[in-house]
Structure formats: C-alpha cells, structure tokens
C-alpha positions as CSV (number, residue, x, y, z in Angstrom):
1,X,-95.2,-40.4,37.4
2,X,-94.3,-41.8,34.4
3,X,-93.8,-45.4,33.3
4,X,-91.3,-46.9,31.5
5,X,-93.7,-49.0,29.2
6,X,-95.5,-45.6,28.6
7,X,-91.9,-44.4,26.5
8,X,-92.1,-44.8,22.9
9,X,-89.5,-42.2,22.0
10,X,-87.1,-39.5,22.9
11,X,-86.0,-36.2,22.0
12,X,-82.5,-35.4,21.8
13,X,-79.9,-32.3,22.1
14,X,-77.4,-32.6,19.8
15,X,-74.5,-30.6,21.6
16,X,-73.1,-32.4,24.8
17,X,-75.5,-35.3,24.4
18,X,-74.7,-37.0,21.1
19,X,-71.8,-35.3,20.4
20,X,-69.3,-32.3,21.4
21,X,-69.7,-29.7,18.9
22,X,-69.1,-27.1,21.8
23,X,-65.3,-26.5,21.3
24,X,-65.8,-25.6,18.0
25,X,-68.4,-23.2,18.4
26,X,-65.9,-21.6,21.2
27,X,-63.0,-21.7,18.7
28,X,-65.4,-19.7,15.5
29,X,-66.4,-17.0,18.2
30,X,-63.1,-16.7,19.8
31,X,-61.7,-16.0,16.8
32,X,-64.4,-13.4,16.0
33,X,-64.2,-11.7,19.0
34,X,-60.0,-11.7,18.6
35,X,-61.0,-10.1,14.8
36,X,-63.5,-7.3,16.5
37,X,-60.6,-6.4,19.1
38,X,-63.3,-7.7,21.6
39,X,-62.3,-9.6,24.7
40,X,-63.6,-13.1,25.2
41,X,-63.4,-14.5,28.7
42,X,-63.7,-18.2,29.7
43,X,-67.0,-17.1,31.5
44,X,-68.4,-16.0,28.2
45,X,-67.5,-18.9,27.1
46,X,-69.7,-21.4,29.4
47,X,-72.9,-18.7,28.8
48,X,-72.6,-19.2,25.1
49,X,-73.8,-23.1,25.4
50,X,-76.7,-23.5,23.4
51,X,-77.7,-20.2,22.8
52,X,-79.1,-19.2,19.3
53,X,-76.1,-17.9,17.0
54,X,-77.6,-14.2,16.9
55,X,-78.1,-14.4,20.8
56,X,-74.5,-15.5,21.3
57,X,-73.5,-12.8,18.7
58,X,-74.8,-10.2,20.6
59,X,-73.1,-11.4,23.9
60,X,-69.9,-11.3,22.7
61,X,-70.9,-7.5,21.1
62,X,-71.8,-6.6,24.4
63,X,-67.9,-7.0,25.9
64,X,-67.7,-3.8,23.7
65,X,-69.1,-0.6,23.4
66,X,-69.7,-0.2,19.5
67,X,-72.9,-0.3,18.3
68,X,-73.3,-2.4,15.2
69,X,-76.2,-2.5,12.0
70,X,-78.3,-5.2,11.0
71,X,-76.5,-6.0,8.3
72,X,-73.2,-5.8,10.0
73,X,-73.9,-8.6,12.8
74,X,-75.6,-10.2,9.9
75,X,-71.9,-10.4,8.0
76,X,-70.8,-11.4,11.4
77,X,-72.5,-14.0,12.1
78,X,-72.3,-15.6,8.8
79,X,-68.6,-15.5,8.7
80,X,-68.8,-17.1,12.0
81,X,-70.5,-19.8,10.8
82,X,-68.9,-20.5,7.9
83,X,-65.8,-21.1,9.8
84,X,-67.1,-23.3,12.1
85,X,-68.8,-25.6,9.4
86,X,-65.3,-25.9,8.5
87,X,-64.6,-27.3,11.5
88,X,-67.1,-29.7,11.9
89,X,-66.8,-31.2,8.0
90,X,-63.8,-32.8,10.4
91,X,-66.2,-34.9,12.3
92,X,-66.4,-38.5,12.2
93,X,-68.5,-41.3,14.0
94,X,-65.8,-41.7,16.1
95,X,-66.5,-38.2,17.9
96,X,-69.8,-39.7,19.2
97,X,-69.7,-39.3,22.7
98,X,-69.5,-42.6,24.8
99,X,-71.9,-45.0,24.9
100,X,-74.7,-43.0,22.5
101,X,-73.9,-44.6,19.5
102,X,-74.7,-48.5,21.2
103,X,-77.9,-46.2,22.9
104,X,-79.1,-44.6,19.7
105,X,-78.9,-47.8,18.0
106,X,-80.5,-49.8,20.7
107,X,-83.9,-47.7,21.2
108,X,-84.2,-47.6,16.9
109,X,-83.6,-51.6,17.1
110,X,-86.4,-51.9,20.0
111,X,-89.1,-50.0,18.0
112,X,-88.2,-46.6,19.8
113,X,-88.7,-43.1,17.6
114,X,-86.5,-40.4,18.0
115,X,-85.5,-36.5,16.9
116,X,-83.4,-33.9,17.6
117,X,-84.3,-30.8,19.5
118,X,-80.9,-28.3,18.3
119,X,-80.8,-25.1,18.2
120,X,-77.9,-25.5,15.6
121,X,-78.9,-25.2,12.1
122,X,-76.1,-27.1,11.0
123,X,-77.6,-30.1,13.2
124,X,-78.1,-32.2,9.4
125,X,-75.0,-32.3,8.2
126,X,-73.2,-32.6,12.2
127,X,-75.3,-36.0,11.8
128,X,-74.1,-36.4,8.7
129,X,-70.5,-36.4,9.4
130,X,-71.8,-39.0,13.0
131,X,-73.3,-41.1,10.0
132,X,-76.6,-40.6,12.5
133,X,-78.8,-39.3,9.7
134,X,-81.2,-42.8,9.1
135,X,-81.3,-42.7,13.1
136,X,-83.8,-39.6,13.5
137,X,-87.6,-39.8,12.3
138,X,-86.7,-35.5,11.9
139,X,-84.7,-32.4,13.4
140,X,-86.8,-29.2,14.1
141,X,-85.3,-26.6,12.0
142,X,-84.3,-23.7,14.4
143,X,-85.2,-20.7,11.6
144,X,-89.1,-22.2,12.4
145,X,-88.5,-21.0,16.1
146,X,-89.6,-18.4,18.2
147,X,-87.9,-19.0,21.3
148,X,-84.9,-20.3,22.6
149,X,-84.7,-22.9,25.3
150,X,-86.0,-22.7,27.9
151,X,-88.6,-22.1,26.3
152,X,-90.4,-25.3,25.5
153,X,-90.9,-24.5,21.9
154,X,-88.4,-26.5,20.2
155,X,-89.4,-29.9,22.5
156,X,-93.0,-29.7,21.9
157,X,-91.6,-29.3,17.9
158,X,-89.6,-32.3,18.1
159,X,-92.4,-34.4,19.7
160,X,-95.0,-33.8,17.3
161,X,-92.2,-35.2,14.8
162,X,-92.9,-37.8,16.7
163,X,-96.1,-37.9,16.5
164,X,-96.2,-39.2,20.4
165,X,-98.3,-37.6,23.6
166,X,-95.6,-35.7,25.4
167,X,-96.0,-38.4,28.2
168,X,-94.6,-40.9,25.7
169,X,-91.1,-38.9,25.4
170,X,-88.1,-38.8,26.9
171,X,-85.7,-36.0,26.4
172,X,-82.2,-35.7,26.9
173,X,-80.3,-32.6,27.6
174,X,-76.5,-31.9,29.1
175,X,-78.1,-27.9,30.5
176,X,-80.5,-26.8,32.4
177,X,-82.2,-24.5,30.3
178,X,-83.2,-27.3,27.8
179,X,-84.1,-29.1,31.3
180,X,-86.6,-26.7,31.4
181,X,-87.7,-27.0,28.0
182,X,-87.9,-30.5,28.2
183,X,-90.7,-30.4,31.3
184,X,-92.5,-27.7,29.8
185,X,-93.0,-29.3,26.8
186,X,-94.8,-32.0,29.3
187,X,-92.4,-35.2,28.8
188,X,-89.8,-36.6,30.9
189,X,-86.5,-34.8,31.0
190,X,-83.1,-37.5,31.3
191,X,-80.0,-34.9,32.3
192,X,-76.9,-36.3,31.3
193,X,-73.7,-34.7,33.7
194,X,-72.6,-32.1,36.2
195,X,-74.5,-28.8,35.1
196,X,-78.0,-30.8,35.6
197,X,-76.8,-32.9,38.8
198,X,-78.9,-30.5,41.1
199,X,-82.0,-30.6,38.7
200,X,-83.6,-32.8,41.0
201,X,-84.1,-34.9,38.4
202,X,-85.5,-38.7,38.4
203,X,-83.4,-39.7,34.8
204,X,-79.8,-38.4,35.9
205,X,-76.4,-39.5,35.0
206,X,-73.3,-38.4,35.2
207,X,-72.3,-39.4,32.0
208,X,-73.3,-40.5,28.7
209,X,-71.7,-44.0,28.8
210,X,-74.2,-44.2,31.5
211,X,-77.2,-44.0,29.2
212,X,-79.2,-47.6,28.3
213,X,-82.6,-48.4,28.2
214,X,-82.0,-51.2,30.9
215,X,-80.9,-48.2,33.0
216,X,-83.8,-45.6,32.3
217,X,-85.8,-48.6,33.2
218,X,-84.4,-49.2,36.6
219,X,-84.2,-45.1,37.2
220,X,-87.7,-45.2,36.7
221,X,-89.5,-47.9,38.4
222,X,-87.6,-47.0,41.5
C-alpha cells in the first residue's frame, strides 16, 4: 500500500477532472452526425467520453451503413475539430471545475510535480484558455500514442515526464477506463465522481471540490 509521504506528483485527465470540455466535444459531433444524416443518441453520447477523435469518428459512422475512405473521415474529423476549437477559444479560468484550481495550485506550492495524461490534442491551448499552462512540468502528446486508455500507455508517458517511480504518482481520472490505465501504469489511481464510485477505489470522491492534499492524506493512512 502506498504512502502518502511516498507521493511526489500526479498525473492528471484533463476532461471531467480539471475542466468540462465534454459538452463541447458532444455539441462538434452532434452536429456532424446531424450533417452526415446520421442519428446520434444520448447513449452514443456517454460512450464517446474520452475516446480518441478517430475512435469516436468511427462510432458515430457506425449508426450508419455507408462506408467511408480514408481521406473522407480524415475531412471529417478535421472539420469536427475545427469547430470545436471554436468552442473552447471561449474558455476561461473560470470554467475550472470546483475546487482544482485551489488543488492545482496547492500541490505546485508544496513541491509537488504534475502532467496531463489527455487524449485531446488540443489539451495546450484548453490550458491555455484555464491559464494552467506554467502549472504542468508537460502533457503527453496523444499523436505519440499507440493505445487508448485503458491501456496504460499514456500514464506510464506522463509519469516519466515526471521523471518519478510510478509508486510516487497519483493519478486522477473522472472514468473507468483511465482508472485502469492509471493502475496499469503501476501508481495510485484518485477517481473523482459517480462513474468510478464502484471502482473499489482507496482515493475516491464524489466530487472535485472534494480534492485536497489534507484529504488524499487522510484517504490514505486510513
């Protein structure tokens, strides 16, 4: 079992932990599923949280029957993206979710290290716009990946950013496939809300406001 005096820094999702990007994502594919004539059901919706942009492409392609080219989901997906980095050039650091901002601050203040562990590639300029940048030693860059969560890849990236033994980390993640990729990366996974509460996890909260290092502490020499 992990310490707490063993923790010298965390890994963090960006999407549902730091901030909400998710709504935005929904509202670029929504619309390009409404262009492509496809349907796009609330289900869909959920399934698409933080899978990889081609992955989530080819979801929403498969509520139809058309088989598209290369190059064709290729336009797709860039057209897609391009109006959701619309959308985010809208955020500010006041759509940080509760409490991570004071958090964020708090573990960089304490000698803490920290990076991000997105599979968005527009994670930069999403900190950016949070004014988060000077915050984060690095973010892995998602075109260097394999694998999606939950496969471990992009945790085990993020901690050698670090530079720490994964039993130094912490990670935080909102869903349970980064959960998993969290643990098999070897640190300690902190799931933050409802779709982890049966995780059986030791670092769980229900919320973000919830997150401090006081309580991490408590959590873990329980």
């Amino acid at each position: 079992m992990v310490e707490f005096s063993d923790i010298k820094g965390f890994t963090f999702d960006l999407d549902g932990v730091i901030t909400d990007t998710a709504k935005f994502h929904e509202q670029a594919w929504h619309a390009l599923a409404t262009e492509l004539s496809l349907p796009f059901p609330d289900e869909l919706a959920r399934q698409l949280k933080g899978i990889s942009r081609m992955d989530s492409l080819q979801m929403i392609l498969d509520q139809g029957d058309k088989s598209y080219t290369d190059d064709e989901k290729a336009n797709f997906a860039a057209r897609k993206n391009k109006h959701y980095v619309t959308l985010i050039t809208g955020l500010t650091p006041n759509d940080i979710l509760p409490g991570m901002f004071d958090f964020i601050a708090d573990i960089k203040q304490k000698g803490y290290v920290a990076s991000i562990a997105s599979a968005s590639k527009n994670a930069p300029t999403i900190l950016k716009q949070l004014g988060l940048t000077d915050y984060f030693i690095g973010i892995v860059d998602p075109s260097t990946l394999a694998h999606g969560k939950p496969n471990p890849e992009i945790y085990i990236k993020a901690g050698e950013l670090l530079k720490l033994a994964p039993q130094q980390i912490i990670g935080l993640e909102d869903a349970s496939a980064g959960v998993k990729a969290i643990q098999g990366a070897g640190q300690t996974a902190l799931g933050i809300g409802p779709a982890v509460s049966q995780d059986n996890l030791q670092l769980w909260f229900a919320d973000t406001a919830s997150v401090t290092l006081d309580n991490i502490k408590q959590k873990l020499t329980q």
